[in-house]
Amino acid sequence: MKTFTETKKDADKNRKWLVVDATGKSIGRLCSKVASILRGKENPRYTTNIDTGDFVIVLNAEKVKFTGDKLEKKKYYRHTGFIGGVKIATALELMTKNPENLIKQTVKGMLPKNVLGRQQITKLKVYKGSVHPHSSQEPKELTL
C-alpha cells in the first residue's frame, strides 16, 4: 500500500470557510486554535509541505480579552529598519488603534517563518464588528 500525500490541486478543492467569534475569548488560546486551522493540522489530509488549511474569518476583534494585567503591561516590539528604530507599544495601545492587526500579528507569530507560513496567513480575515463581506463563500460557524 502506498503512502498518501495531498497534492496542491486536491488541497485547493477541499478548503472550507470558518467563522470564529472572538467575543470574550483569551487572545492566546484563540490565536493558537486559528493558527492550527490555517496550517491544516485539524485536517486528516494534513501534509507538512503543502498548504492544506482552511480559511478563517475572525469577528469582533476588539472584544478579545487579555488575562491578568497583560493589557497594560504586555509590550509589543517592532523595528523600523533604521538605527535605533525600535518602537514599543502596549497591548492596550494596539487594541485601541487597530485590533485586527494585533490578532493577525499574534497568529503570524505561531505560523512557520517561511514561504508556506506567508501563504497560510493570507487565508486569515480579521474584522472589527460582527459583519464580514464573505457571505457568498457560505462560511460555517466554529465554536472554540
GROMACS .gro file of C-alpha atoms in nm:
model
  144
    1MET     CA    1   0.000   0.000   0.000
    2LYS     CA    2   0.134   0.343  -0.094
    3THR     CA    3   0.158   0.633   0.145
    4PHE     CA    4  -0.099   0.904   0.072
    5THR     CA    5   0.025   1.257   0.016
    6GLU     CA    6  -0.201   1.553  -0.051
    7THR     CA    7  -0.143   1.750  -0.371
    8LYS     CA    8  -0.188   2.124  -0.407
    9LYS     CA    9  -0.474   2.075  -0.653
   10ASP     CA   10  -0.665   1.849  -0.411
   11ALA     CA   11  -0.598   2.082  -0.117
   12ASP     CA   12  -0.747   2.377  -0.306
   13LYS     CA   13  -1.066   2.180  -0.378
   14ASN     CA   14  -1.120   2.076  -0.014
   15ARG     CA   15  -1.091   2.420   0.153
   16LYS     CA   16  -1.368   2.535   0.386
   17TRP     CA   17  -1.453   2.878   0.524
   18LEU     CA   18  -1.495   2.904   0.901
   19VAL     CA   19  -1.622   3.193   1.116
   20VAL     CA   20  -1.492   3.245   1.470
   21ASP     CA   21  -1.644   3.494   1.714
   22ALA     CA   22  -1.369   3.639   1.936
   23THR     CA   23  -1.603   3.791   2.194
   24GLY     CA   24  -1.471   3.713   2.544
   25LYS     CA   25  -1.205   3.469   2.421
   26SER     CA   26  -0.849   3.478   2.553
   27ILE     CA   27  -0.619   3.603   2.276
   28GLY     CA   28  -0.355   3.332   2.309
   29ARG     CA   29  -0.594   3.038   2.308
   30LEU     CA   30  -0.797   3.186   2.024
   31CYS     CA   31  -0.493   3.256   1.805
   32SER     CA   32  -0.331   2.917   1.865
   33LYS     CA   33  -0.650   2.742   1.754
   34VAL     CA   34  -0.679   2.968   1.448
   35ALA     CA   35  -0.313   2.905   1.357
   36SER     CA   36  -0.369   2.530   1.381
   37ILE     CA   37  -0.667   2.554   1.144
   38LEU     CA   38  -0.474   2.774   0.899
   39ARG     CA   39  -0.190   2.521   0.888
   40GLY     CA   40  -0.435   2.234   0.833
   41LYS     CA   41  -0.341   2.039   1.145
   42GLU     CA   42  -0.711   1.972   1.214
   43ASN     CA   43  -0.743   1.813   0.869
   44PRO     CA   44  -0.688   1.434   0.839
   45ARG     CA   45  -0.523   1.501   0.500
   46TYR     CA   46  -0.254   1.723   0.659
   47THR     CA   47   0.075   1.733   0.472
   48THR     CA   48   0.373   1.928   0.607
   49ASN     CA   49   0.492   2.080   0.281
   50ILE     CA   50   0.154   2.178   0.131
   51ASP     CA   51  -0.094   2.438   0.249
   52THR     CA   52  -0.391   2.218   0.344
   53GLY     CA   53  -0.557   2.462   0.584
   54ASP     CA   54  -0.895   2.631   0.571
   55PHE     CA   55  -0.993   2.997   0.551
   56VAL     CA   56  -1.074   3.156   0.888
   57ILE     CA   57  -1.280   3.470   0.949
   58VAL     CA   58  -1.240   3.624   1.296
   59LEU     CA   59  -1.517   3.862   1.403
   60ASN     CA   60  -1.537   4.109   1.694
   61ALA     CA   61  -1.161   4.152   1.716
   62GLU     CA   62  -1.198   4.443   1.957
   63LYS     CA   63  -1.377   4.222   2.215
   64VAL     CA   64  -1.092   3.975   2.269
   65LYS     CA   65  -0.967   3.963   2.627
   66PHE     CA   66  -0.628   3.958   2.794
   67THR     CA   67  -0.593   3.771   3.123
   68GLY     CA   68  -0.440   3.932   3.428
   69ASP     CA   69  -0.284   4.274   3.375
   70LYS     CA   70  -0.137   4.191   3.034
   71LEU     CA   71  -0.345   4.460   2.866
   72GLU     CA   72  -0.142   4.733   3.037
   73LYS     CA   73   0.193   4.554   3.084
   74LYS     CA   74   0.242   4.335   2.776
   75LYS     CA   75   0.470   4.506   2.524
   76TYR     CA   76   0.496   4.452   2.152
   77TYR     CA   77   0.820   4.542   1.976
   78ARG     CA   78   0.879   4.632   1.613
   79HIS     CA   79   1.171   4.779   1.425
   80THR     CA   80   1.162   5.044   1.151
   81GLY     CA   81   1.482   4.923   0.988
   82PHE     CA   82   1.678   5.234   1.079
   83ILE     CA   83   1.942   5.260   1.351
   84GLY     CA   84   1.775   5.298   1.690
   85GLY     CA   85   1.435   5.240   1.530
   86VAL     CA   86   1.282   5.013   1.792
   87LYS     CA   87   0.917   5.104   1.856
   88ILE     CA   88   0.741   4.974   2.167
   89ALA     CA   89   0.364   4.967   2.217
   90THR     CA   90   0.149   4.812   2.489
   91ALA     CA   91  -0.140   4.579   2.413
   92LEU     CA   92  -0.387   4.849   2.516
   93GLU     CA   93  -0.243   5.094   2.262
   94LEU     CA   94  -0.262   4.835   1.984
   95MET     CA   95  -0.616   4.733   2.082
   96THR     CA   96  -0.744   5.089   2.064
   97LYS     CA   97  -0.559   5.171   1.743
   98ASN     CA   98  -0.611   4.856   1.534
   99PRO     CA   99  -0.729   4.531   1.699
  100GLU     CA  100  -0.730   4.348   1.365
  101ASN     CA  101  -0.354   4.385   1.332
  102LEU     CA  102  -0.299   4.264   1.689
  103ILE     CA  103  -0.475   3.933   1.621
  104LYS     CA  104  -0.311   3.897   1.279
  105GLN     CA  105   0.034   3.962   1.429
  106THR     CA  106  -0.026   3.708   1.705
  107VAL     CA  107  -0.137   3.436   1.462
  108LYS     CA  108   0.152   3.513   1.226
  109GLY     CA  109   0.398   3.451   1.510
  110MET     CA  110   0.254   3.099   1.550
  111LEU     CA  111   0.298   3.003   1.184
  112PRO     CA  112   0.619   2.881   1.016
  113LYS     CA  113   0.866   3.153   0.920
  114ASN     CA  114   0.897   3.060   0.552
  115VAL     CA  115   0.711   3.078   0.221
  116LEU     CA  116   0.447   2.835   0.344
  117GLY     CA  117   0.373   3.047   0.652
  118ARG     CA  118   0.336   3.362   0.441
  119GLN     CA  119   0.094   3.175   0.216
  120GLN     CA  120  -0.108   3.049   0.513
  121ILE     CA  121  -0.150   3.390   0.678
  122THR     CA  122  -0.329   3.520   0.366
  123LYS     CA  123  -0.622   3.288   0.449
  124LEU     CA  124  -0.688   3.475   0.775
  125LYS     CA  125  -0.951   3.751   0.759
  126VAL     CA  126  -0.998   3.960   1.075
  127TYR     CA  127  -1.276   4.218   1.121
  128LYS     CA  128  -1.384   4.463   1.386
  129GLY     CA  129  -1.753   4.412   1.449
  130SER     CA  130  -1.978   4.124   1.352
  131VAL     CA  131  -2.015   4.197   0.978
  132HIS     CA  132  -1.794   4.047   0.708
  133PRO     CA  133  -1.804   4.057   0.325
  134HIS     CA  134  -1.754   3.680   0.275
  135SER     CA  135  -2.116   3.565   0.290
  136SER     CA  136  -2.102   3.431  -0.067
  137GLN     CA  137  -1.848   3.168   0.045
  138GLU     CA  138  -2.109   3.032   0.292
  139PRO     CA  139  -1.880   3.009   0.597
  140LYS     CA  140  -1.964   2.773   0.881
  141GLU     CA  141  -1.969   2.880   1.245
  142LEU     CA  142  -1.684   2.739   1.455
  143THR     CA  143  -1.711   2.737   1.833
  144LEU     CA  144  -1.392   2.729   2.036
   0.00000   0.00000   0.00000
